[in-house]
Coordinates of C-alpha atoms (C1' of nucleotides) in Angstrom, one line a residue:
Chain E
X1 CA -30.4 -18.2 -115.3
X2 CA -26.8 -16.5 -115.6
X3 CA -27.4 -12.8 -117.5
X4 CA -25.5 -11.7 -120.7
X5 CA -21.7 -12.5 -120.8
X6 CA -22.2 -15.9 -122.0
X7 CA -19.0 -17.4 -122.8
X8 CA -20.1 -20.1 -124.3
X9 CA -17.6 -23.2 -124.8
X10 CA -15.0 -22.9 -128.0
X11 CA -15.5 -26.7 -128.8
X12 CA -18.1 -29.3 -127.7
X13 CA -16.9 -31.9 -126.5
X14 CA -18.8 -34.6 -128.1
X15 CA -17.0 -37.8 -128.6
X16 CA -19.7 -39.2 -130.9
X17 CA -18.5 -42.2 -133.0
X18 CA -20.5 -42.4 -135.9
X19 CA -21.8 -46.0 -136.5
X20 CA -21.8 -47.3 -133.1
X21 CA -24.6 -47.6 -130.8
X22 CA -24.8 -44.3 -128.7
X23 CA -24.7 -42.6 -132.6
X24 CA -28.0 -45.2 -133.3
X25 CA -29.6 -44.5 -130.0
X26 CA -29.5 -40.6 -130.7
X27 CA -30.4 -40.8 -134.4
X28 CA -32.9 -43.4 -133.0
X29 CA -34.1 -40.4 -130.6
X30 CA -34.5 -37.9 -132.1
X31 CA -36.8 -39.4 -134.8
X32 CA -39.4 -39.7 -131.5
X33 CA -38.5 -36.1 -130.8
X34 CA -39.2 -35.0 -134.3
X35 CA -42.5 -37.8 -134.2
X36 CA -43.7 -35.4 -131.2
X37 CA -43.5 -32.7 -133.4
X38 CA -45.2 -34.2 -136.2
X39 CA -47.9 -34.9 -134.1
X40 CA -48.0 -31.1 -132.5
X41 CA -46.5 -31.7 -129.2
X42 CA -43.0 -30.2 -128.2
X43 CA -40.3 -32.6 -127.5
X44 CA -39.1 -29.4 -125.4
X45 CA -42.2 -28.6 -123.4
X46 CA -42.5 -25.8 -120.8
X47 CA -46.2 -26.1 -120.4
X48 CA -46.7 -28.6 -118.1
X49 CA -48.1 -27.2 -114.0
X50 CA -46.8 -29.6 -110.9
X51 CA -48.8 -30.0 -108.4
X52 CA -46.4 -32.7 -106.1
X53 CA -43.5 -34.0 -105.3
X54 CA -42.7 -37.2 -105.1
X55 CA -41.5 -37.5 -102.0
X56 CA -45.0 -35.6 -100.4
X57 CA -47.6 -38.5 -102.5
X58 CA -45.2 -41.1 -100.4
X59 CA -45.0 -38.8 -97.5
X60 CA -49.0 -38.3 -97.8
X61 CA -49.8 -41.8 -98.5
X62 CA -47.7 -43.5 -96.5
X63 CA -50.6 -44.4 -93.8
X64 CA -52.9 -45.4 -96.7
X65 CA -53.7 -49.0 -97.3
X66 CA -55.0 -49.9 -100.9
X67 CA -58.6 -50.8 -100.0
X68 CA -58.5 -47.1 -98.7
X69 CA -56.7 -46.3 -102.0
X70 CA -59.3 -48.4 -104.3
X71 CA -62.1 -47.1 -102.5
X72 CA -61.5 -43.6 -103.0
X73 CA -60.8 -44.1 -106.8
X74 CA -64.0 -46.2 -106.9
X75 CA -65.9 -43.9 -104.9
X76 CA -64.9 -40.6 -107.2
X77 CA -63.5 -38.9 -104.7
X78 CA -59.3 -39.4 -104.8
X79 CA -57.4 -36.2 -105.6
X80 CA -55.6 -36.1 -108.8
X81 CA -51.8 -35.4 -108.9
X82 CA -49.8 -34.1 -111.7
X83 CA -45.8 -34.9 -111.2
X84 CA -42.9 -34.6 -113.2
X85 CA -39.0 -35.5 -113.3
X86 CA -37.3 -37.6 -114.7
X87 CA -38.1 -41.8 -116.1
X88 CA -35.8 -43.4 -114.4
X89 CA -36.8 -47.4 -115.0
X90 CA -39.6 -48.4 -116.9
X91 CA -40.8 -52.4 -116.9
X92 CA -42.9 -52.9 -119.1
X93 CA -45.5 -56.5 -119.2
X94 CA -49.2 -57.2 -122.0
X95 CA -51.3 -54.9 -120.6
X96 CA -49.8 -53.4 -117.1
X97 CA -46.5 -51.3 -117.4
X98 CA -44.7 -49.6 -114.4
X99 CA -42.1 -45.9 -114.8
X100 CA -39.8 -44.7 -112.1
X101 CA -40.3 -41.0 -112.2
X102 CA -37.5 -39.1 -110.0
X103 CA -38.3 -35.8 -109.3
X104 CA -35.5 -32.8 -106.5
X105 CA -37.4 -34.5 -104.3
X106 CA -37.0 -38.5 -104.6
X107 CA -39.0 -41.5 -106.6
X108 CA -41.8 -42.1 -107.4
X109 CA -43.4 -45.5 -108.7
X110 CA -46.1 -44.9 -111.7
X111 CA -48.2 -47.4 -112.6
X112 CA -50.0 -47.7 -116.3
X113 CA -53.2 -50.1 -116.8
X114 CA -53.5 -50.3 -121.2
X115 CA -57.4 -51.2 -120.7
X116 CA -58.1 -48.3 -118.8
X117 CA -55.8 -46.4 -121.4
X118 CA -56.6 -44.4 -124.3
X119 CA -54.2 -45.8 -127.4
X120 CA -51.8 -42.7 -127.3
X121 CA -51.3 -42.5 -124.1
X122 CA -50.4 -46.1 -123.9
X123 CA -47.9 -45.3 -127.3
X124 CA -46.6 -42.1 -125.9
X125 CA -45.4 -44.5 -122.6
X126 CA -44.3 -47.4 -125.0
X127 CA -41.8 -45.3 -127.0
X128 CA -40.8 -42.9 -123.4
X129 CA -37.2 -43.5 -123.4
X130 CA -35.4 -43.8 -119.9
X131 CA -33.3 -40.6 -118.6
X132 CA -36.7 -38.8 -120.3
X133 CA -38.2 -35.7 -118.6
X134 CA -41.8 -36.7 -118.0
X135 CA -45.3 -34.9 -116.8
X136 CA -47.7 -37.5 -115.5
X137 CA -51.1 -36.9 -114.1
X138 CA -53.0 -39.6 -111.9
X139 CA -54.8 -40.9 -108.6
X140 CA -52.4 -42.4 -106.0
X141 CA -53.2 -46.3 -105.6
X142 CA -50.6 -49.9 -104.0
X143 CA -49.6 -52.1 -105.8
X144 CA -50.5 -55.9 -105.5
X145 CA -46.8 -55.7 -103.5
X146 CA -47.8 -52.9 -101.7
X147 CA -45.6 -50.0 -103.8
X148 CA -47.6 -46.6 -103.7
X149 CA -47.3 -46.2 -107.1
X150 CA -49.8 -42.8 -109.3
X151 CA -52.0 -44.7 -111.3
X152 CA -51.3 -42.4 -114.7
X153 CA -54.5 -41.3 -116.6
X154 CA -52.7 -38.2 -118.2
X155 CA -48.8 -39.0 -119.6
X156 CA -46.6 -36.3 -121.5
X157 CA -42.9 -36.2 -122.2
X158 CA -42.5 -32.5 -121.8
X159 CA -38.1 -32.8 -122.3
X160 CA -36.9 -35.3 -124.8
X161 CA -33.4 -37.2 -123.6
X162 CA -30.9 -38.0 -126.8
X163 CA -28.1 -39.6 -125.1
X164 CA -28.7 -43.4 -122.8
X165 CA -28.0 -42.7 -119.1
X166 CA -25.1 -45.4 -118.0
X167 CA -26.1 -48.6 -116.8
X168 CA -29.1 -48.9 -114.8
X169 CA -27.2 -50.8 -112.1
X170 CA -23.8 -50.0 -111.8
X171 CA -23.8 -46.3 -113.0
X172 CA -20.8 -45.0 -113.3
X173 CA -17.8 -45.7 -112.1
X174 CA -15.6 -44.0 -114.4
X175 CA -14.0 -41.1 -112.4
X176 CA -12.6 -38.8 -115.3
X177 CA -16.1 -39.3 -117.0
X178 CA -18.0 -38.6 -112.9
X179 CA -16.1 -35.5 -113.2
X180 CA -15.9 -33.8 -116.4
X181 CA -20.0 -34.9 -117.0
X182 CA -21.5 -33.9 -113.4
X183 CA -24.0 -34.1 -114.2
X184 CA -24.3 -37.3 -115.4
X185 CA -23.0 -38.8 -112.3
X186 CA -25.7 -36.6 -110.0
X187 CA -28.3 -38.4 -112.2
X188 CA -26.9 -42.5 -111.7
X189 CA -24.8 -41.8 -107.6
X190 CA -27.3 -41.7 -105.2
X191 CA -24.0 -40.8 -103.0
X192 CA -23.1 -37.8 -105.0
X193 CA -26.4 -36.3 -104.4
X194 CA -26.1 -37.2 -101.2
X195 CA -22.6 -35.6 -100.4
X196 CA -23.8 -32.5 -102.0
X197 CA -26.8 -31.9 -99.7
X198 CA -24.5 -32.6 -96.9
X199 CA -22.7 -29.9 -97.6
X200 CA -25.0 -27.4 -98.4
X201 CA -27.0 -28.6 -95.1
X202 CA -23.8 -27.9 -93.4
X203 CA -22.7 -24.1 -94.8
X204 CA -26.3 -23.8 -93.8
X205 CA -25.5 -24.9 -90.6
X206 CA -22.5 -22.9 -90.4
X207 CA -23.9 -19.4 -91.6
X208 CA -26.9 -20.3 -88.5
X209 CA -23.9 -20.7 -85.8
X210 CA -21.9 -17.7 -86.1
X211 CA -25.6 -16.2 -87.1
X212 CA -26.4 -17.3 -83.8
X213 CA -23.1 -15.9 -81.8
X214 CA -23.8 -12.7 -83.1
X215 CA -21.5 -12.5 -85.7
X216 CA -22.0 -10.6 -89.0
X217 CA -22.0 -12.1 -92.4
X218 CA -19.5 -9.9 -94.9
X219 CA -18.0 -10.5 -98.3
X220 CA -14.3 -9.2 -99.2
X221 CA -12.4 -8.7 -102.7
X222 CA -11.5 -11.7 -104.6
X223 CA -10.0 -9.5 -107.1
X224 CA -6.6 -7.6 -104.7
X225 CA -3.9 -5.4 -106.1
X226 CA -2.2 -7.3 -103.5
X227 CA -2.2 -10.0 -102.2
X228 CA -1.8 -11.6 -98.5
X229 CA -3.5 -13.3 -95.8
X230 CA -1.8 -16.6 -96.3
X231 CA 1.7 -19.1 -97.3
X232 CA 0.7 -19.2 -101.2
X233 CA 2.0 -18.2 -105.2
X234 CA -1.5 -16.5 -106.6
X235 CA -3.5 -16.3 -109.8
X236 CA -2.5 -13.3 -111.5
X237 CA -5.1 -11.4 -113.9
X238 CA -5.0 -8.0 -115.6
X239 CA -7.7 -5.4 -115.5
X240 CA -8.3 -4.0 -118.3
X241 CA -9.3 -0.1 -117.9
X242 CA -7.4 0.4 -115.0
X243 CA -4.6 -1.3 -117.1
X244 CA -3.3 -2.8 -113.7
X245 CA -2.1 -6.3 -112.6
X246 CA -4.9 -8.0 -110.6
X247 CA -4.3 -10.6 -108.1
X248 CA -7.2 -13.4 -107.4
X249 CA -7.3 -13.6 -103.3
X250 CA -5.5 -16.5 -101.3
X251 CA -7.2 -16.0 -98.3
X252 CA -9.3 -13.2 -97.1
X253 CA -7.8 -12.2 -93.2
X254 CA -6.0 -8.6 -94.6
X255 CA -9.8 -7.4 -94.9
X256 CA -11.5 -9.7 -92.9
X257 CA -9.0 -8.0 -89.5
X258 CA -10.0 -4.7 -92.0
X259 CA -13.1 -5.1 -90.6
X260 CA -12.3 -5.3 -86.9
X261 CA -10.5 -2.4 -86.8
X262 CA -13.8 -0.5 -88.7
X263 CA -15.2 -2.1 -85.7
X264 CA -17.2 -5.0 -86.8
X265 CA -15.7 -7.0 -83.6
X266 CA -17.2 -10.4 -84.8
X267 CA -16.9 -11.5 -88.9
X268 CA -16.8 -14.3 -90.8
X269 CA -17.1 -14.6 -94.9
X270 CA -17.6 -17.9 -96.2
X271 CA -16.5 -17.8 -99.8
X272 CA -13.7 -18.7 -102.3
X273 CA -10.1 -18.3 -102.1
X274 CA -7.2 -19.2 -105.0
X275 CA -3.7 -20.4 -104.8
X276 CA -2.1 -21.5 -107.7
X277 CA -0.2 -25.0 -106.3
X278 CA -0.5 -28.7 -107.5
X279 CA -3.8 -30.5 -107.7
X280 CA -4.6 -34.0 -105.6
X281 CA -7.0 -35.0 -103.6
X282 CA -7.1 -32.6 -100.6
X283 CA -6.7 -29.5 -102.9
X284 CA -8.2 -27.4 -105.9
X285 CA -6.5 -24.1 -107.2
X286 CA -9.7 -22.9 -105.7
X287 CA -11.4 -24.4 -102.6
X288 CA -13.7 -23.1 -100.3
X289 CA -12.7 -20.8 -96.8
X290 CA -14.3 -19.8 -93.6
X291 CA -13.0 -17.1 -92.4
X292 CA -14.2 -15.9 -89.2
X293 CA -12.9 -13.0 -86.5
X294 CA -14.4 -12.1 -83.0
X295 CA -12.7 -9.1 -81.1
X296 CA -11.3 -9.7 -77.4
X297 CA -10.3 -13.3 -77.8
X298 CA -8.2 -15.2 -78.1
X299 CA -6.7 -18.5 -79.8
X300 CA -7.8 -20.6 -76.5
X301 CA -11.1 -19.9 -77.0
X302 CA -11.4 -20.2 -80.6
X303 CA -10.4 -23.8 -79.9
X304 CA -13.2 -24.1 -78.0
X305 CA -15.6 -22.6 -80.3
X306 CA -14.3 -24.7 -82.9
X307 CA -14.7 -28.1 -80.9
X308 CA -18.4 -26.8 -80.8
X309 CA -18.6 -26.1 -83.8
X310 CA -16.6 -29.2 -85.8
X311 CA -19.0 -31.6 -83.3
X312 CA -22.1 -29.5 -83.3
X313 CA -21.6 -30.0 -87.1
X314 CA -21.7 -34.1 -87.0
X315 CA -24.7 -33.8 -84.9
X316 CA -26.3 -32.1 -87.6
X317 CA -25.1 -34.2 -90.2
X318 CA -25.6 -37.3 -88.7
X319 CA -27.2 -37.7 -85.5
X320 CA -24.0 -38.4 -83.9
X321 CA -19.8 -37.5 -83.3
X322 CA -18.6 -41.2 -84.3
X323 CA -18.2 -40.6 -88.4
X324 CA -16.3 -43.6 -90.3
X325 CA -13.8 -41.6 -92.7
X326 CA -12.3 -44.7 -94.4
X327 CA -10.4 -47.6 -92.2
X328 CA -10.9 -45.1 -89.6
X329 CA -13.4 -43.8 -86.8
X330 CA -13.3 -40.7 -85.9
X331 CA -14.6 -38.9 -82.6
X332 CA -15.9 -35.8 -83.0
X333 CA -16.8 -35.2 -79.4
X334 CA -15.3 -32.6 -77.2
X335 CA -13.0 -32.2 -76.3
X336 CA -10.1 -32.7 -79.0
X337 CA -6.4 -33.6 -78.1
X338 CA -3.9 -30.6 -77.6
X339 CA -0.2 -31.1 -79.2
X340 CA 1.8 -28.5 -79.1
X341 CA 5.4 -28.3 -81.8
X342 CA 7.1 -29.1 -79.6
X343 CA 5.5 -32.2 -78.2
X344 CA 4.7 -33.4 -81.4
X345 CA 8.2 -33.4 -82.5
X346 CA 9.6 -35.4 -79.7
X347 CA 6.8 -37.4 -79.7
X348 CA 6.9 -38.7 -83.9
X349 CA 10.4 -37.5 -84.8
X350 CA 12.4 -38.5 -82.0
X351 CA 13.3 -34.7 -81.3
X352 CA 13.6 -34.4 -77.5
X353 CA 11.5 -31.4 -75.8
X354 CA 15.3 -30.0 -75.2
X355 CA 16.6 -29.9 -78.9
X356 CA 13.9 -28.1 -80.0
X357 CA 16.0 -25.6 -80.9
X358 CA 19.3 -27.3 -81.8
X359 CA 19.5 -27.3 -85.7
X360 CA 21.7 -30.5 -86.0
X361 CA 19.0 -32.9 -83.9
X362 CA 16.1 -31.3 -86.3
X363 CA 18.7 -31.7 -89.3
X364 CA 19.4 -35.0 -88.2
X365 CA 15.7 -36.0 -87.9
X366 CA 15.1 -34.2 -91.4
X367 CA 17.7 -36.4 -92.8
X368 CA 15.5 -39.3 -91.6
X369 CA 12.7 -38.2 -93.4
X370 CA 14.0 -37.0 -96.9
X371 CA 13.3 -33.6 -96.3
X372 CA 15.0 -31.6 -99.4
X373 CA 16.7 -28.1 -99.3
X374 CA 16.6 -28.5 -95.3
X375 CA 20.1 -27.2 -95.0
X376 CA 18.7 -24.3 -95.8
X377 CA 15.4 -23.4 -94.1
X378 CA 15.3 -21.3 -90.7
X379 CA 14.6 -23.1 -87.9
X380 CA 10.7 -22.3 -88.2
X381 CA 10.7 -23.4 -91.8
X382 CA 12.5 -27.0 -90.6
X383 CA 10.9 -27.2 -87.0
X384 CA 7.7 -27.6 -89.2
X385 CA 9.0 -29.0 -91.8
X386 CA 10.3 -32.1 -90.0
X387 CA 6.2 -31.8 -87.8
X388 CA 4.4 -32.2 -90.9
X389 CA 6.3 -35.3 -92.4
X390 CA 6.9 -37.0 -89.2
X391 CA 3.0 -36.4 -87.4
X392 CA 0.6 -35.3 -89.9
X393 CA -0.3 -38.5 -91.6
X394 CA -1.0 -40.0 -87.9
X395 CA -2.9 -37.0 -86.9
X396 CA -6.1 -38.4 -87.7
X397 CA -8.2 -37.9 -84.3
X398 CA -9.1 -34.8 -84.2
X399 CA -5.7 -32.5 -82.8
X400 CA -5.2 -29.7 -81.7
X401 CA -1.0 -28.7 -82.4
X402 CA -0.2 -25.6 -80.5
X403 CA 3.1 -23.4 -80.2
X404 CA 3.9 -23.0 -84.0
X405 CA 7.1 -20.8 -84.1
X406 CA 6.8 -16.9 -85.3
X407 CA 9.1 -17.9 -88.7
X408 CA 6.5 -19.0 -90.4
X409 CA 3.2 -17.5 -88.6
X410 CA 4.4 -13.9 -89.8
X411 CA 0.1 -12.6 -88.7
X412 CA -0.1 -13.8 -85.2
X413 CA 0.9 -12.7 -82.0
X414 CA 3.8 -14.0 -79.9
X415 CA 3.5 -15.9 -77.7
X416 CA 4.2 -14.0 -74.0
X417 CA 6.0 -16.9 -72.0
X418 CA 8.0 -17.9 -75.2
X419 CA 8.5 -15.0 -77.8
X420 CA 9.9 -17.1 -80.2
X421 CA 6.9 -18.7 -80.6
X422 CA 3.4 -17.4 -81.5
X423 CA -0.8 -17.8 -79.9
X424 CA -1.9 -20.1 -83.2
X425 CA -3.0 -23.9 -83.6
X426 CA -3.5 -25.6 -86.8
X427 CA -6.8 -28.2 -86.2
X428 CA -6.1 -31.7 -88.1
X429 CA -8.6 -34.3 -88.4
X430 CA -8.2 -37.4 -90.8
X431 CA -4.5 -36.7 -90.9
X432 CA -5.0 -33.5 -92.8
X433 CA -5.0 -29.5 -91.6
X434 CA -8.4 -28.5 -91.3
X435 CA -7.9 -25.4 -89.0
X436 CA -5.8 -22.3 -88.7
X437 CA -6.4 -20.4 -86.1
X438 CA -4.5 -17.1 -84.1
X439 CA -4.4 -14.5 -81.4
X440 CA -4.0 -11.8 -83.7
X441 CA -1.2 -9.9 -84.5
X442 CA -2.3 -6.3 -83.6
X443 CA 1.5 -4.5 -82.7
X444 CA 1.9 -2.4 -86.2
X445 CA 5.7 -1.9 -85.6
X446 CA 5.5 -5.9 -84.4
X447 CA 3.7 -6.5 -87.8
X448 CA 6.2 -4.2 -90.3
X449 CA 8.5 -5.9 -88.4
X450 CA 8.0 -9.8 -89.9
X451 CA 6.7 -8.6 -92.7
X452 CA 10.0 -7.7 -93.5
X453 CA 11.5 -10.2 -92.5
X454 CA 8.9 -11.9 -94.9
X455 CA 10.3 -10.2 -97.9
X456 CA 13.3 -10.6 -96.9
X457 CA 12.5 -14.5 -97.2
X458 CA 11.4 -13.6 -100.4
X459 CA 14.2 -12.3 -101.6
X460 CA 16.1 -15.3 -101.0
X461 CA 14.1 -17.2 -102.9
X462 CA 10.8 -17.8 -101.3
X463 CA 8.2 -17.3 -103.4
X464 CA 5.1 -18.3 -101.4
X465 CA 6.7 -15.9 -98.6
X466 CA 4.1 -12.3 -97.7
X467 CA 4.6 -9.1 -99.4
X468 CA 4.4 -6.2 -97.7
X469 CA 1.6 -4.0 -97.2
X470 CA 1.6 -0.8 -96.1
X471 CA -2.2 -0.1 -95.5
X472 CA -2.8 -3.2 -93.3
X473 CA -0.2 -1.6 -91.0
X474 CA -1.7 1.9 -91.1
X475 CA -4.9 0.2 -90.0
X476 CA -3.3 -1.5 -87.0
X477 CA -1.5 1.9 -86.2
X478 CA -5.3 3.2 -85.9
X479 CA -5.7 0.1 -83.5
X480 CA -7.5 -3.1 -84.1
X481 CA -8.5 -4.5 -80.7
X482 CA -7.3 -7.7 -79.4
X483 CA -8.5 -10.3 -81.9
X484 CA -8.5 -14.3 -82.6
X485 CA -9.3 -15.3 -85.9
X486 CA -9.6 -19.4 -87.3
X487 CA -9.7 -20.4 -91.1
X488 CA -11.7 -23.2 -92.1
X489 CA -11.2 -25.3 -95.3
X490 CA -14.6 -25.9 -96.2
X491 CA -14.0 -28.6 -98.8
X492 CA -11.9 -30.7 -96.3
X493 CA -14.6 -30.2 -93.5
X494 CA -17.5 -31.8 -96.2
X495 CA -15.0 -34.1 -97.1
X496 CA -14.4 -35.1 -93.2
X497 CA -18.4 -35.5 -93.1
X498 CA -19.5 -37.4 -95.9
X499 CA -16.2 -39.5 -95.7
X500 CA -14.6 -38.7 -99.1
X501 CA -11.2 -38.8 -99.2
X502 CA -10.7 -36.4 -102.6
X503 CA -11.5 -33.4 -102.3
X504 CA -13.2 -33.9 -106.2
X505 CA -15.7 -36.1 -104.2
X506 CA -17.4 -33.2 -102.7
X507 CA -16.4 -30.2 -105.6
X508 CA -18.9 -30.1 -108.4
X509 CA -16.2 -29.4 -111.2
X510 CA -13.1 -30.1 -109.4
X511 CA -10.4 -28.5 -112.0
X512 CA -9.3 -31.2 -114.3
X513 CA -6.9 -31.0 -117.9
X514 CA -9.3 -30.6 -120.2
X515 CA -10.5 -33.6 -122.8
X516 CA -8.6 -33.0 -125.8
Chain A
rG1 C1' 8.8 -33.3 -112.0
rG2 C1' 9.2 -39.1 -111.0
rG3 C1' 7.6 -44.4 -110.0
rC4 C1' 3.4 -47.9 -110.1
rU5 C1' -1.1 -48.3 -113.0
rA6 C1' -5.7 -48.5 -115.6
rU7 C1' -8.0 -47.2 -120.8
rU8 C1' -11.5 -52.9 -125.6
rA9 C1' -19.3 -51.5 -127.5
rG10 C1' -23.6 -45.6 -124.9
rC11 C1' -22.4 -47.6 -119.1
rU12 C1' -20.6 -52.3 -116.4
rC13 C1' -16.9 -55.8 -117.0
rA14 C1' -14.6 -60.4 -120.1
rA15 C1' -10.7 -62.5 -123.9
rU16 C1' -6.0 -69.0 -121.8
rC17 C1' 1.2 -69.1 -124.1
rG18 C1' 0.4 -62.9 -129.2
rG19 C1' -3.9 -67.2 -132.7
rU20 C1' -11.6 -65.8 -134.7
rA21 C1' -13.3 -59.4 -130.2
rG22 C1' -17.7 -61.9 -126.3
rA23 C1' -20.8 -61.5 -122.0
rG24 C1' -25.1 -58.6 -118.8
rC25 C1' -27.2 -53.5 -119.2
rA26 C1' -28.7 -49.5 -122.4
rC27 C1' -31.1 -49.5 -127.7
rC28 C1' -34.6 -52.1 -132.0
rG29 C1' -38.3 -57.0 -133.1
rG30 C1' -41.5 -60.1 -130.2
rA31 C1' -44.2 -62.6 -125.8
rC32 C1' -46.2 -61.3 -120.7
rU33 C1' -52.6 -57.9 -116.0
rC34 C1' -47.9 -56.3 -110.3
rU35 C1' -43.2 -55.2 -111.2
rU36 C1' -39.1 -53.2 -108.5
rA37 C1' -31.9 -54.9 -111.7
rA38 C1' -39.0 -57.4 -113.6
rU39 C1' -38.8 -62.5 -116.9
rC40 C1' -38.2 -65.3 -121.2
rC41 C1' -36.4 -64.9 -127.0
rG42 C1' -34.8 -62.6 -130.9
rU43 C1' -31.1 -58.9 -133.6
rU44 C1' -27.8 -54.5 -133.5
rG45 C1' -23.6 -52.4 -132.0
rG46 C1' -16.4 -52.2 -132.0
rU47 C1' -10.1 -47.4 -135.7
rU48 C1' -9.3 -52.4 -128.3
rG49 C1' -7.7 -43.9 -125.9
rA50 C1' -3.8 -41.7 -130.1
rA51 C1' 1.0 -42.5 -133.5
rG52 C1' 4.5 -45.5 -134.4
rG53 C1' 7.5 -50.3 -133.8
rU54 C1' 8.2 -55.8 -133.3
rU55 C1' 5.6 -60.1 -136.1
rC56 C1' 3.2 -64.5 -140.7
rG57 C1' -0.2 -63.0 -136.5
rA58 C1' -0.9 -57.8 -131.3
rG59 C1' -7.0 -56.3 -127.9
rU60 C1' -2.0 -58.8 -125.7
rC61 C1' 5.0 -57.0 -126.7
rC62 C1' 8.0 -52.5 -126.9
rU63 C1' 8.8 -46.8 -128.0
rU64 C1' 6.2 -42.3 -127.4
rC65 C1' 1.8 -38.8 -126.4
rA66 C1' -3.2 -38.2 -124.2
rU67 C1' -6.6 -38.7 -119.9
rG68 C1' -7.9 -41.0 -115.2
rG69 C1' -6.0 -43.6 -110.2
rC70 C1' -3.0 -44.6 -106.3
rC71 C1' 2.3 -43.7 -104.4
rC72 C1' 6.6 -40.6 -103.8
rA73 C1' 8.9 -35.3 -104.0

RNA sequence: GGGCUAUUAGCUCAAUCGGUAGAGCACCGGACUCUUAAUCCGUUGGUUGAAGGUUCGAGUCCUUCAUGGCCCA
């Protein structure tokens, strides 16, 4: 459990109306809890010893026939098992009843035979409500329909549930309630449980992927006196003791590169970033990023690594590299398509490759896409604004977009063959940006110039421009080896892997407006 | 920020042209020795998201607000 400093929610979001069915049900269930107390049973007990999981029993007896199990019970050789979990269903007859118990591993049927049970136990079973946490001890059997069941001989409500569960067949469809009361969603929505299991499995895969390649996992500050590493607006906060403004990080990039300077030549960090921007099906103010840096590598090396990572992840989770994505089917097998910004503008926006630097041609395209304030944009911003508008939504199959303008890439290494561009790529899949990578700029003087250009952009109104970071330049002056680095949006990656088109479906507790 | 759309019982959904707010699940009572969305019989449960307005009469029409969803910026 969480230790100390526990902030209790100021307001209880309980909306139970007096005289409603809900109020009636809660009252009835409280009365049952009181009745348990009167009978010397704690309705919130914690003294039940679990010996097995539902799925363990299902696996262990998967091959056992009804006759074998009956014979074991008759001979007294059958083993007794204790399981505990939430009572999810109850089907009661005159002298027989069945229940469904769900623990963290899955479901197992419970069976009750009145003639073989004490009146107290039968009555406790009858009084148990759907949603109660129950503990059961019994022997394994098969019903006449062949279903494996725990033939219960001890049964207790361990924790009384006071609120009714949603419709057992339709579950919960109201998205607002699903997100606000995720605990209920997880109880009744198998797809939600599956998505979050998949997410956890994906994170283990990613850590193993980098550990296997001799990367070191590191953690760098989320509270920073100076933010940077991306073009975004930060959250601000305040440290009382130092009476100092602090920012929540928008990216870990600059600190990770400081570690490369320090000699940790392969590092990765999987952690939260915070951006003070809008909320949509693709954006949550806090999100999880994976960033990794490898010295003596180029952005082209990272393309290969990224292909390996993503197709490997799909194989790990699904055993295949073709995945459903809404109405599309993604093919995540390597190699991924590569498309330069220049070619993208030519193919999708009708800006010929020889007009790539032609401001008028770009403005004409920007007008077609109704891009606001295009005339005020520096050339690189204009190129990217048109590119994003024209191409992004169409980049469904994995595509490395390469050769970004230098203007929009203040931390990337200059392209030697074309110094107005940088050695950078973004990976698009399913019409959204998944990854951003580049060969790192390690020339401290060039870096200072880039920062200065950003400071200038900020002065002329770009509030997402990168601030000056003198210490980072000082670090580069000690020499950072040639390095390539990449950031991957984990939430979006999980969306792809689980076929969820809203980021809210891959976050346990997405940020929402307050209920009241 | 703008447009469209939704909000009815704890949950999932109905309600014709503006004319008595209903059903299934859950709950409560009853029947039932093999169900698995059990079945059958009988009950209970409503400030129709909130506040105004139009009307003899509003779940339904209008305005504002709240909270979602989709699209746009």
